Coordinates of N, CA and C in Angstrom, one line a residue:
M1 N -25.5 -0.2 -16.3 CA -24.2 0.0 -15.6 C -23.7 0.9 -16.0
V2 N -23.3 1.7 -15.1 CA -22.3 3.0 -15.6 C -20.6 3.3 -15.0
F3 N -20.2 3.2 -16.1 CA -18.5 3.2 -15.7 C -18.3 4.8 -15.2
F4 N -17.4 5.1 -14.5 CA -16.8 6.6 -15.0 C -15.6 6.1 -14.5
V5 N -14.3 6.3 -15.6 CA -12.9 5.9 -15.4 C -12.2 7.5 -15.7
V6 N -11.3 7.8 -14.8 CA -10.1 8.4 -14.8 C -9.3 8.1 -15.1
D7 N -7.8 8.6 -16.3 CA -6.6 8.8 -16.5 C -6.4 9.1 -17.7
V8 N -4.9 10.0 -17.2 CA -4.9 11.0 -18.1 C -4.1 10.7 -19.4
N9 N -3.7 9.5 -19.5 CA -3.5 8.8 -20.4 C -5.0 8.6 -21.5
V10 N -5.1 9.3 -22.2 CA -6.3 8.7 -23.3 C -6.3 7.3 -24.2
E11 N -4.9 6.9 -24.5 CA -4.5 5.7 -24.8 C -5.2 4.9 -23.5
Q12 N -4.4 4.8 -22.8 CA -5.3 3.8 -22.1 C -6.7 3.8 -21.4
L13 N -7.2 5.2 -20.8 CA -9.1 5.3 -21.5 C -9.5 4.3 -22.8
N14 N -9.4 5.1 -24.0 CA -9.5 4.2 -25.2 C -9.8 2.7 -25.2
K15 N -8.0 2.0 -24.7 CA -8.6 0.5 -24.0 C -9.0 -0.5 -23.1
F16 N -9.1 0.7 -21.7 CA -10.1 0.0 -20.8 C -11.5 0.1 -21.7
A17 N -12.0 1.2 -22.3 CA -13.1 1.1 -22.5 C -13.7 0.1 -24.0
E18 N -12.5 -0.6 -24.9 CA -12.9 -1.7 -25.5 C -12.5 -3.1 -25.2
C19 N -12.0 -3.4 -23.6 CA -12.4 -4.2 -23.0 C -13.3 -4.4 -22.4
L20 N -13.8 -3.1 -21.8 CA -14.9 -3.2 -21.0 C -16.4 -3.8 -22.2
K21 N -16.4 -3.1 -22.9 CA -17.3 -3.3 -23.5 C -17.5 -4.4 -24.3
E22 N -16.4 -5.5 -24.2 CA -16.6 -7.1 -24.8 C -17.2 -7.8 -23.9
I23 N -17.0 -7.3 -22.3 CA -18.0 -8.2 -21.4 C -18.9 -7.1 -21.3
C24 N -19.4 -5.7 -21.3 CA -20.7 -5.5 -21.0 C -21.2 -4.3 -22.2
P25 N -21.8 -5.3 -23.4 CA -21.9 -4.3 -24.3 C -22.9 -3.4 -24.0
D26 N -23.7 -3.4 -23.4 CA -24.8 -2.3 -22.9 C -24.2 -1.3 -22.0
A27 N -23.4 -1.1 -21.3 CA -23.0 -0.4 -20.5 C -22.7 1.0 -20.8
H28 N -22.8 1.9 -19.9 CA -23.0 3.6 -20.2 C -21.1 3.3 -19.9
I29 N -20.3 4.1 -20.5 CA -19.1 4.0 -20.4 C -18.4 5.8 -20.4
V30 N -18.4 6.6 -19.1 CA -17.9 7.6 -19.3 C -16.2 7.5 -19.1
L31 N -16.1 8.2 -20.1 CA -13.9 8.3 -19.8 C -13.1 9.6 -19.5
H32 N -12.9 10.2 -18.5 CA -12.8 11.4 -17.7 C -10.9 11.6 -17.7
C33 N -10.6 12.5 -18.8 CA -8.8 12.4 -18.4 C -8.3 13.8 -17.7
N34 N -9.7 14.5 -17.2 CA -9.0 15.6 -16.5 C -9.1 15.8 -14.8
P35 N -8.2 15.5 -14.2 CA -8.7 15.2 -12.7 C -9.1 16.2 -12.2
A36 N -8.9 17.3 -12.5 CA -9.6 18.5 -12.1 C -10.9 18.5 -11.8
T37 N -11.6 18.2 -12.6 CA -13.0 17.9 -12.5 C -13.3 16.5 -12.9
A38 N -12.8 15.6 -12.2 CA -13.2 14.4 -12.4 C -14.1 14.1 -11.2
V39 N -13.8 14.3 -10.1 CA -15.2 14.1 -8.9 C -16.2 15.0 -9.2
A40 N -16.3 16.2 -9.7 CA -17.8 16.3 -9.7 C -18.4 16.1 -10.6
A41 N -17.7 15.6 -11.7 CA -18.6 14.7 -13.0 C -19.1 13.5 -12.5
A42 N -17.9 12.9 -11.9 CA -18.5 11.5 -11.1 C -19.9 11.7 -10.2
V43 N -19.8 12.9 -9.5 CA -21.0 13.0 -8.9 C -22.2 13.6 -9.5
K44 N -22.0 14.1 -10.8 CA -23.3 14.2 -11.7 C -23.7 13.1 -12.1
I45 N -22.8 12.3 -12.6 CA -23.1 11.3 -13.2 C -23.7 10.0 -12.4
K46 N -23.2 9.9 -11.4 CA -23.2 9.0 -10.3 C -23.6 7.5 -10.8
P47 N -22.3 7.2 -11.3 CA -21.9 5.8 -11.8 C -22.0 5.0 -10.7
D48 N -21.9 3.2 -11.4 CA -22.2 2.6 -10.4 C -20.5 1.9 -9.9
Y49 N -19.5 2.2 -11.1 CA -18.1 2.2 -10.8 C -17.5 3.3 -10.7
Y50 N -16.4 3.5 -10.1 CA -15.4 4.7 -10.7 C -14.6 4.0 -10.4
I51 N -13.8 4.2 -11.3 CA -12.1 3.2 -11.5 C -11.2 4.3 -12.0
T52 N -10.3 4.9 -11.6 CA -9.1 5.1 -11.5 C -7.8 5.6 -11.6
E53 N -7.1 5.6 -12.5 CA -5.5 6.0 -12.2 C -4.9 6.2 -11.1
A54 N -4.0 5.3 -9.9 CA -3.3 6.0 -9.1 C -2.6 6.9 -9.1
E55 N -2.3 7.4 -10.2 CA -1.4 8.6 -10.7 C -2.0 9.0 -11.5
L56 N -2.2 10.3 -11.4 CA -3.3 11.4 -12.3 C -2.0 12.4 -12.4
G57 N -0.7 12.3 -12.7 CA 0.3 13.7 -12.9 C 0.2 14.0 -11.5
N58 N -0.1 15.5 -11.7 CA 0.2 15.9 -10.2 C -0.9 15.9 -9.2
T59 N -2.0 15.1 -9.7 CA -3.0 14.6 -8.9 C -3.2 12.8 -8.0
D60 N -3.5 12.9 -7.2 CA -3.6 11.5 -6.2 C -5.0 11.2 -6.8
G61 N -5.2 9.9 -7.4 CA -6.2 9.4 -8.3 C -6.7 8.3 -6.6
I62 N -5.9 8.5 -5.9 CA -7.0 7.5 -4.9 C -7.6 8.6 -3.8
S63 N -6.5 9.7 -3.8 CA -7.4 10.6 -2.9 C -8.4 11.3 -3.6
L64 N -8.5 11.5 -5.1 CA -10.1 11.6 -5.5 C -11.3 10.3 -5.6
A65 N -10.6 9.3 -5.5 CA -11.6 7.9 -5.3 C -12.1 8.1 -3.7
R66 N -11.7 8.7 -2.7 CA -12.1 8.4 -1.3 C -12.8 9.7 -1.5
V67 N -13.0 10.9 -1.8 CA -13.7 11.6 -1.9 C -15.2 11.3 -2.9
V68 N -14.8 10.8 -3.9 CA -15.8 10.0 -4.6 C -16.9 9.1 -3.9
K69 N -16.4 8.6 -3.0 CA -17.0 7.3 -2.1 C -17.3 8.3 -1.0
E70 N -17.3 8.9 -0.6 CA -17.7 10.0 0.8 C -19.1 10.7 0.0
K71 N -18.9 10.9 -1.3 CA -20.4 11.5 -2.0 C -20.8 11.0 -2.3
L72 N -20.6 9.4 -2.9 CA -21.2 8.5 -3.1 C -21.2 7.1 -2.4
R73 N -21.6 7.1 -1.6 CA -21.7 5.6 -0.7 C -21.9 4.5 -1.5
R74 N -22.4 4.6 -2.8 CA -22.8 3.2 -3.2 C -22.0 2.7 -4.2
V75 N -21.2 4.3 -4.9 CA -20.5 3.9 -5.9 C -19.5 2.7 -5.6
K76 N -18.8 1.6 -6.2 CA -17.8 0.4 -6.0 C -16.8 1.5 -6.9
I77 N -15.5 1.2 -6.3 CA -14.2 2.2 -6.5 C -13.0 1.0 -6.9
C78 N -12.1 1.2 -7.5 CA -11.7 0.5 -8.1 C -10.4 1.2 -8.6
I79 N -9.3 0.9 -8.8 CA -7.8 1.8 -8.2 C -7.3 0.6 -9.9
M80 N -6.4 1.7 -10.5 CA -5.6 1.1 -11.4 C -3.9 1.6 -11.7
N81 N -3.5 0.6 -11.8 CA -2.0 1.2 -11.7 C -1.1 0.4 -12.4
D82 N 0.1 0.3 -13.3 CA 1.0 -0.2 -13.7 C 2.3 -0.9 -12.3
S83 N 2.0 -1.1 -11.5 CA 2.4 -1.5 -10.3 C 1.6 -1.9 -8.9
S84 N 1.9 -2.6 -8.2 CA 1.1 -3.2 -7.2 C 1.1 -2.1 -5.5
E85 N 2.3 -1.1 -5.9 CA 2.7 -0.2 -4.9 C 1.5 0.4 -3.6
Y86 N 0.6 0.6 -5.0 CA -1.0 1.4 -4.3 C -1.8 0.4 -3.7
G87 N -1.6 -1.2 -3.9 CA -2.6 -2.0 -3.0 C -3.0 -1.7 -1.6
L88 N -2.1 -1.2 -0.9 CA -2.4 -1.0 0.6 C -3.2 0.2 0.7
A89 N -2.9 1.5 -0.8 CA -3.6 2.4 -0.7 C -5.4 2.6 -0.9
A90 N -5.7 1.6 -2.1 CA -6.6 0.8 -2.8 C -7.4 0.5 -1.3
W91 N -6.9 -0.7 -0.7 CA -7.6 -1.1 -0.1 C -8.3 0.0 1.0
Q92 N -7.7 0.8 1.3 CA -7.8 1.7 2.6 C -9.1 2.4 2.2
V93 N -9.3 2.7 1.4 CA -10.3 3.2 0.5 C -11.8 2.3 0.1
H94 N -11.4 1.1 0.5 CA -11.9 -0.1 0.0 C -12.6 0.0 -1.3
S95 N -12.0 -0.3 -1.8 CA -11.7 -0.4 -3.3 C -12.3 -2.1 -3.8
E96 N -13.1 -2.3 -4.3 CA -13.8 -3.2 -4.4 C -12.6 -4.0 -5.4
G97 N -11.7 -3.0 -6.3 CA -10.7 -4.1 -6.9 C -9.7 -3.4 -7.3
Y98 N -8.7 -3.9 -7.7 CA -7.5 -3.6 -8.6 C -6.7 -3.8 -9.1
L99 N -6.8 -3.0 -10.5 CA -6.0 -3.1 -11.6 C -4.8 -3.0 -12.3
L100 N -3.9 -4.1 -12.4 CA -3.1 -3.9 -12.4 C -2.7 -4.1 -14.0
K101 N -1.9 -2.8 -14.5 CA -1.9 -2.5 -16.1 C -0.6 -3.4 -16.6
P102 N -0.8 -3.9 -17.9 CA -1.8 -2.8 -19.0 C -2.9 -4.2 -18.6
I103 N -3.5 -3.1 -19.2 CA -5.5 -3.6 -19.0 C -6.2 -4.7 -20.2
T104 N -6.5 -5.6 -19.6 CA -7.1 -7.4 -20.7 C -8.3 -6.8 -20.2
T105 N -9.1 -7.7 -21.6 CA -10.9 -7.7 -21.2 C -10.7 -8.9 -19.9
Q106 N -9.5 -10.0 -19.8 CA -9.7 -11.0 -18.0 C -9.0 -10.2 -17.0
K107 N -8.9 -9.3 -16.8 CA -8.3 -9.0 -16.0 C -8.9 -7.8 -15.5
I108 N -10.1 -7.2 -16.0 CA -11.2 -6.5 -15.8 C -12.3 -7.4 -15.2
R109 N -12.4 -8.4 -15.8 CA -13.4 -9.5 -15.4 C -13.2 -10.0 -14.0
D110 N -11.7 -10.6 -14.0 CA -10.7 -10.8 -13.0 C -10.7 -9.7 -11.5
D111 N -10.4 -8.6 -11.7 CA -10.0 -7.8 -11.0 C -11.4 -7.2 -10.3
I112 N -12.3 -6.5 -11.0 CA -13.2 -5.1 -11.3 C -14.2 -6.0 -10.7
L113 N -14.9 -7.3 -12.1 CA -16.2 -7.3 -12.2 C -16.9 -8.4 -11.2
W114 N -15.9 -9.2 -10.8 CA -16.1 -10.1 -10.0 C -17.2 -9.9 -8.3
A115 N -16.4 -9.0 -7.9 CA -17.1 -8.5 -6.5 C -18.7 -8.4 -6.6
A116 N -18.9 -7.9 -8.0 CA -20.4 -6.7 -7.7 C -21.4 -7.9 -8.5
A117 N -20.9 -8.0 -9.6 CA -21.1 -9.1 -10.8 C -21.0 -10.2 -11.2
P118 N -21.0 -11.1 -10.3 CA -20.5 -12.5 -10.3 C -21.0 -13.0 -12.1
S119 N -21.7 -12.7 -12.5 CA -22.3 -13.4 -13.6 C -21.9 -12.5 -15.0
L120 N -21.0 -11.6 -14.9 CA -20.0 -11.2 -15.9 C -18.4 -11.6 -15.6
S121 N -18.0 -12.4 -14.9 CA -17.2 -12.6 -14.2 C -16.4 -13.9 -14.5
S122 N -17.6 -14.5 -15.2 CA -17.5 -16.1 -15.6 C -17.2 -16.3 -17.1

């Protein structure tokens, strides 16, 4: 499985990768901290999952997710944030998950992987 994760906070990106590796040690994880190039990079890589922070500085992560979903119809979208305020917007882009920070291994299992990979969520 290929995971493409976008966040301007490098510490948060590294924490996400650490937690995800516990669940999916063979996963290919691409960490991306530049919202301006995130869509083009994701389209080139064609990940199974596109996971983005909702707030990316001056950029709207949900808008980027919408564009990625238009270009890669089969990608699974997940939005993450430290607030539940973007839940409706995540649903509107057909997100498979909403990860409420702080990031933990259990939250990744419960909020992201359960929909597409039930064997990983147990």
